[in-house]
CSV table of C-alpha atoms in Angstrom, one decimal:
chain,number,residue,atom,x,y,z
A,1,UNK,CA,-10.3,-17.2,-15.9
A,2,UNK,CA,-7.5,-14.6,-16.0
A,3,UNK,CA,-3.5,-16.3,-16.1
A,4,UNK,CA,-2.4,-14.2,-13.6
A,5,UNK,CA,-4.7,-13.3,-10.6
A,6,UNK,CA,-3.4,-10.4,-8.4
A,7,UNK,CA,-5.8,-9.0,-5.4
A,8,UNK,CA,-5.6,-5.4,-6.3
A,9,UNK,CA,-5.7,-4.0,-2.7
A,10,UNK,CA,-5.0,-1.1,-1.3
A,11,UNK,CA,-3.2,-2.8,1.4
A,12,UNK,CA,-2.7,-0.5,4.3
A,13,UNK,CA,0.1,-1.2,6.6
A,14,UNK,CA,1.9,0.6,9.5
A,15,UNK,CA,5.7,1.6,9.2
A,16,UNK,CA,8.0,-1.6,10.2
A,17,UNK,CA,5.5,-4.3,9.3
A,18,UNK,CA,6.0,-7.4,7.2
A,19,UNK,CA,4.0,-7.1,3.8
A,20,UNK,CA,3.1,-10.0,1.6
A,21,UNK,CA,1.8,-9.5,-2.0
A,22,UNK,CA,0.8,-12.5,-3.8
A,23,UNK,CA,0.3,-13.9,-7.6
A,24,UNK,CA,-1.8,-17.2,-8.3
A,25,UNK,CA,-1.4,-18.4,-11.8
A,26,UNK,CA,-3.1,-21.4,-14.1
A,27,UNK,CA,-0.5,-22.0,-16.6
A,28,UNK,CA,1.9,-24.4,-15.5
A,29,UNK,CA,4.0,-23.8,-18.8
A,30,UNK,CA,5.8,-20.3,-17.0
A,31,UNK,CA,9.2,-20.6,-16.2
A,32,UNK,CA,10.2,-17.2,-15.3
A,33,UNK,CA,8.7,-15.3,-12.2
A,34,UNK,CA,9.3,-11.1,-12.1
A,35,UNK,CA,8.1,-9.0,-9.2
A,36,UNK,CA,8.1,-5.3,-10.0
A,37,UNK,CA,7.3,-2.3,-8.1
A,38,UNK,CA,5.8,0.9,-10.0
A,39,UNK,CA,5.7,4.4,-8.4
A,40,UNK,CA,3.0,6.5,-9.2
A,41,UNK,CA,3.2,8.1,-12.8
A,42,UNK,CA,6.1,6.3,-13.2
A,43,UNK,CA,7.3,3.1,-15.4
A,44,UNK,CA,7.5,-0.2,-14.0
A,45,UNK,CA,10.8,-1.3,-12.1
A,46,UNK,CA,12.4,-4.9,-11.6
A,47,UNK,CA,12.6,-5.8,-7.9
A,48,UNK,CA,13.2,-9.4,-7.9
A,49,UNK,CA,13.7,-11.9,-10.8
A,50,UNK,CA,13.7,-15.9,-10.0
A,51,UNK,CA,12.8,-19.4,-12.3
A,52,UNK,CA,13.1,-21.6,-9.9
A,53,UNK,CA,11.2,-22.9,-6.8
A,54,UNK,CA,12.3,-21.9,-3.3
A,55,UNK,CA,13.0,-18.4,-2.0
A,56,UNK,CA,15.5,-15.9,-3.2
A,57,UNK,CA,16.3,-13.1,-0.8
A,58,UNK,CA,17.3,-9.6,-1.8
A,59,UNK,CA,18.2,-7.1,1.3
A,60,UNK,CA,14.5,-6.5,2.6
A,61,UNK,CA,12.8,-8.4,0.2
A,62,UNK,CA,11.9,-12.1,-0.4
A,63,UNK,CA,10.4,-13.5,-3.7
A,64,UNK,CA,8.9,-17.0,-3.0
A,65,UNK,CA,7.9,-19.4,-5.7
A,66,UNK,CA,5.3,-22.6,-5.5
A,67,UNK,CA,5.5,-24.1,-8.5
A,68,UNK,CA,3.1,-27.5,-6.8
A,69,UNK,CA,1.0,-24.9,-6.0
A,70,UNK,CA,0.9,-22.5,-9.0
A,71,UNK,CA,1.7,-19.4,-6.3
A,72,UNK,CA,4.3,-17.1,-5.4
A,73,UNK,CA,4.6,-14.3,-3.6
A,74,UNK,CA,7.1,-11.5,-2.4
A,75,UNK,CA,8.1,-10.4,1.5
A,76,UNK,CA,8.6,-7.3,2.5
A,77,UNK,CA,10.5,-6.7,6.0
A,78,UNK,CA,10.3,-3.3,7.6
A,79,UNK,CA,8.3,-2.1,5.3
A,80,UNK,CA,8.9,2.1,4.8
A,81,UNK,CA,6.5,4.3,3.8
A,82,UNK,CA,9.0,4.7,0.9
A,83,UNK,CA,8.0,1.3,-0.2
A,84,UNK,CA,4.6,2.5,-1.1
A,85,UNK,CA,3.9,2.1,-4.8
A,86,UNK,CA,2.0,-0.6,-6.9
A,87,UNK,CA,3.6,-4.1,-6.8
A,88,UNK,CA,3.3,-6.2,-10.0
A,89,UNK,CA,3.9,-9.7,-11.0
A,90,UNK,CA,4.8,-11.1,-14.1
A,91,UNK,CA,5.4,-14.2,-15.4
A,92,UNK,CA,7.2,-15.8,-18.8
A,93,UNK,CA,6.3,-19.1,-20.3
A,94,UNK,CA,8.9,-20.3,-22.3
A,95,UNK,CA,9.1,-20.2,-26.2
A,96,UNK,CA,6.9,-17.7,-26.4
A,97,UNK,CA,6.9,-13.8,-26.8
A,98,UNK,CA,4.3,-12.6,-24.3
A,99,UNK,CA,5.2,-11.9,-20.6
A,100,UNK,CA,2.0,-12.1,-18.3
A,101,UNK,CA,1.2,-9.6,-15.7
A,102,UNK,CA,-0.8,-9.4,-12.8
A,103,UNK,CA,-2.9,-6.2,-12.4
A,104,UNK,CA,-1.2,-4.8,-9.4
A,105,UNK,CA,-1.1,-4.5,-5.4
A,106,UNK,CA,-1.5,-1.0,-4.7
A,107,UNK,CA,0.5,-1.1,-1.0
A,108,UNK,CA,0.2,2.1,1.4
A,109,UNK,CA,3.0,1.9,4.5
A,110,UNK,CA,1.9,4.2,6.7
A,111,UNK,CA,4.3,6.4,9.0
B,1,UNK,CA,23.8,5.3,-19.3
B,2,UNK,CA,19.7,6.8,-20.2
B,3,UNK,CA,18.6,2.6,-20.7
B,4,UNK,CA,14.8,3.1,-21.8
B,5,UNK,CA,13.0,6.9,-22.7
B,6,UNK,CA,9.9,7.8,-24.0
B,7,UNK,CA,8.4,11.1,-25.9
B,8,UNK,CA,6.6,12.6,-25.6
B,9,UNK,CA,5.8,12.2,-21.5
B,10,UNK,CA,2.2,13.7,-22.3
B,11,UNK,CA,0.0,14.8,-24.6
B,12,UNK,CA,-4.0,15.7,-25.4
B,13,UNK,CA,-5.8,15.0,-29.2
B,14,UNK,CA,-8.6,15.3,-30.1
B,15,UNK,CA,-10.5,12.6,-31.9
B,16,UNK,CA,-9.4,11.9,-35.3
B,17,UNK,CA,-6.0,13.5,-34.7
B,18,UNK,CA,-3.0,11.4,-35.6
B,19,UNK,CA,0.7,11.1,-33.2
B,20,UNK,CA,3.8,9.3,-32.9
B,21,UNK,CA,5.3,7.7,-29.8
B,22,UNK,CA,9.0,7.4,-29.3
B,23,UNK,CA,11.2,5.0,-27.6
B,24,UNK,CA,14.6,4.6,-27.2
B,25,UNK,CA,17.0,2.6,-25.8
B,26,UNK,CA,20.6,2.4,-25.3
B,27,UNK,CA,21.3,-1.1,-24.0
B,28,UNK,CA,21.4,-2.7,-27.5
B,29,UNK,CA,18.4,-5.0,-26.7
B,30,UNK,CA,17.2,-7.0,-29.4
B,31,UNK,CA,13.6,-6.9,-27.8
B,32,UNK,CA,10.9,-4.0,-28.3
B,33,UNK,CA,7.8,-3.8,-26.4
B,34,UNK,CA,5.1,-1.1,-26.6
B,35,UNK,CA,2.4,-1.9,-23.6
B,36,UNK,CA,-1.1,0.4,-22.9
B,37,UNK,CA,-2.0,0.7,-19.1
B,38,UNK,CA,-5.5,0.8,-18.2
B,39,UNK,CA,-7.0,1.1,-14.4
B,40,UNK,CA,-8.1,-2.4,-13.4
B,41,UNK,CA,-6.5,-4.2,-16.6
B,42,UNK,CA,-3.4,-4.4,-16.1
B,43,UNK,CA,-0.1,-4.7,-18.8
B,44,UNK,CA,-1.7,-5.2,-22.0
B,45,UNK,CA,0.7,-5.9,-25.1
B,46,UNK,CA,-0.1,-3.7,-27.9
B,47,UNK,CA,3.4,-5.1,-30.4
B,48,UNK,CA,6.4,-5.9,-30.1
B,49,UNK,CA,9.8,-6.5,-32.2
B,50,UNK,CA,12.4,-9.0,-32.2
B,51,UNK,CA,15.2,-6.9,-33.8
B,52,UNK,CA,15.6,-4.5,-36.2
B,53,UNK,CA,13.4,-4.3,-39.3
B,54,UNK,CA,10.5,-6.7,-37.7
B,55,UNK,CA,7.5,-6.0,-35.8
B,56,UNK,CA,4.4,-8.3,-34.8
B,57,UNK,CA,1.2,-7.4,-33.2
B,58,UNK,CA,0.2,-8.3,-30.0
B,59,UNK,CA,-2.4,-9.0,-27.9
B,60,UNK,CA,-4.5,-5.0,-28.5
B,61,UNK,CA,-2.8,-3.9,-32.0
B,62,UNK,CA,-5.9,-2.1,-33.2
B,63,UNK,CA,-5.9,1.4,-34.1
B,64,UNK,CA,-2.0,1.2,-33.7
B,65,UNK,CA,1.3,0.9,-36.3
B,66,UNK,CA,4.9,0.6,-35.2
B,67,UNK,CA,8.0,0.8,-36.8
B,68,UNK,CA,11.5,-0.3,-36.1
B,69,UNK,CA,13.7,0.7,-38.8
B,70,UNK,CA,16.9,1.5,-36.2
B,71,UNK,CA,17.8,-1.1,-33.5
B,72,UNK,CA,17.8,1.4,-30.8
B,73,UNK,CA,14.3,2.8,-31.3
B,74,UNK,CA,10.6,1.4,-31.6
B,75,UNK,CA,7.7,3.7,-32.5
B,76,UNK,CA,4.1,3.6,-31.9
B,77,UNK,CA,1.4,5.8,-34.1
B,78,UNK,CA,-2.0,6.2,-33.8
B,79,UNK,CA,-3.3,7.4,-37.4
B,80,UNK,CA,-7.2,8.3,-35.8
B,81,UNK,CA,-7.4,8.4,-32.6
B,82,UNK,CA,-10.4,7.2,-30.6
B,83,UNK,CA,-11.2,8.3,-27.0
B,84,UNK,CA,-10.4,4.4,-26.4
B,85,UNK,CA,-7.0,5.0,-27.0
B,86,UNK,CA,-7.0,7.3,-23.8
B,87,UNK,CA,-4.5,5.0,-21.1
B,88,UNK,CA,-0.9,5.4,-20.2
B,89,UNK,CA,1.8,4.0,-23.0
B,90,UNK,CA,4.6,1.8,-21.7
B,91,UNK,CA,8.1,0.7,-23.5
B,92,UNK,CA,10.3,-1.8,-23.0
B,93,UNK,CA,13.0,-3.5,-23.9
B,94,UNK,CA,14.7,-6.6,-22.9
B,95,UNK,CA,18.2,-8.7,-24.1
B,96,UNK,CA,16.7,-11.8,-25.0
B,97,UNK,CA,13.3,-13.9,-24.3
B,98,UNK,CA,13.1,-14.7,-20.4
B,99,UNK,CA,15.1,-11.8,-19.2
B,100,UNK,CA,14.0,-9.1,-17.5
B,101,UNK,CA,11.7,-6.2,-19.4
B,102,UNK,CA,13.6,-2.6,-18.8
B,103,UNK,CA,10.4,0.2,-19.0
B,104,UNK,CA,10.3,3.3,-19.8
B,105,UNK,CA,8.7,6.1,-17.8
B,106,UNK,CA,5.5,6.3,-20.4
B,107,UNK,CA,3.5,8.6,-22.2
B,108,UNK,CA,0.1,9.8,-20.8
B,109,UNK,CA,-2.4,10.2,-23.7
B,110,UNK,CA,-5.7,11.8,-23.9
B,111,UNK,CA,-7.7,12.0,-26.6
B,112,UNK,CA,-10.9,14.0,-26.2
């Protein structure tokens, strides 16, 4: 069983919807949650960054964290077709060097 | 303010050829990361560094050497390289354990 499970997609959605993307994980030692969003052919880039549970809100986005439930997931509102790009989650456990990632949401906002 | 770079952005070998990656950084992080990306697998950590003068291998470190003898940069080589080292190469750094990795834009390696 993976540490991180992601559902890979492609999620489809028209222009002005509300996108969720979603992480399930097993380890209940991670303490840090990250939500990145990579364009094609390009590196990673942070979106969100949160350690606690509850919901942090930044402009259109929305990065929720279950730690009862070993979930978390990130909102998008209004989504633009500029928003289309690969979403991934990572996680840190403390005390140790490796960062987990998920493999990836490719999302595809349609005009 | 450049934060994380990467050379070469591409580049094609052919099997038994030998390269060097670069990356840079100009944040003054003490944390190196060198990552492959492979369809379908995700982020897989190839080594990382805790500061300057150390290096440890991660989770893939086959085939692969690093060195980080200035604080700023991390390097990645591949002394034969295997079609299985085809994938895209990722850097990063990051302040301090827990914080947030800054990437680089990657290489894209082929080797035929």
């Amino acid at each position: 069983q993976k540490e991180v499970e992601q559902d890979p997609g492609p999620l489809s959605v028209p222009e002005g919807a509300i996108v969720s993307l979603n992480c399930t994980y097993s380890n209940s030692a991670f303490q840090y949650f990250m939500w990145y969003r990579q364009y094609s052919r390009k590196g990673p880039e942070l979106l969100m960054y949160t350690y606690s549970s509850g919901n942090k809100e930044d402009g259109r986005f929305t990065a929720q964290v279950d730690k009862s439930s070993k979930y978390i997931s990130l909102f998008i509102r209004d989504s633009q077709p500029s928003d289309s790009a690969t979403y991934l989650c990572a996680m840190w456990p403390s005390g140790t060097y490796k960062y987990i990632f998920g493999t990836g949401t490719r999302l595809k906002v349609l005009a | 303010n450049a934060g994380v770079t990467q050379t070469p952005k591409f580049r094609v070998l052919k099997t038994g050829q030998s390269m060097t990656l670069l990356c840079a950084q100009d944040m003054n992080h003490e944390y190196m990361y060198w990552y492959r990306q492979d369809p379908g697998m995700g982020l897989r950590l190839i080594h990382y560094s805790v500061g300057e003068g150390t290096t440890a291998k991660g989770e893939v470190p086959d085939g692969y050497n690093v060195s980080r003898l200035k604080k700023q940069n991390f390097l990645l080589g591949l002394e034969s390289a295997a079609p299985s080292q085809t994938s895209v190469y990722f850097c990063a750094s990051l302040r301090a354990l827990g914080d947030t990795q800054y990437f680089g834009p990657g290489t894209r390696l082929t080797v035929l």
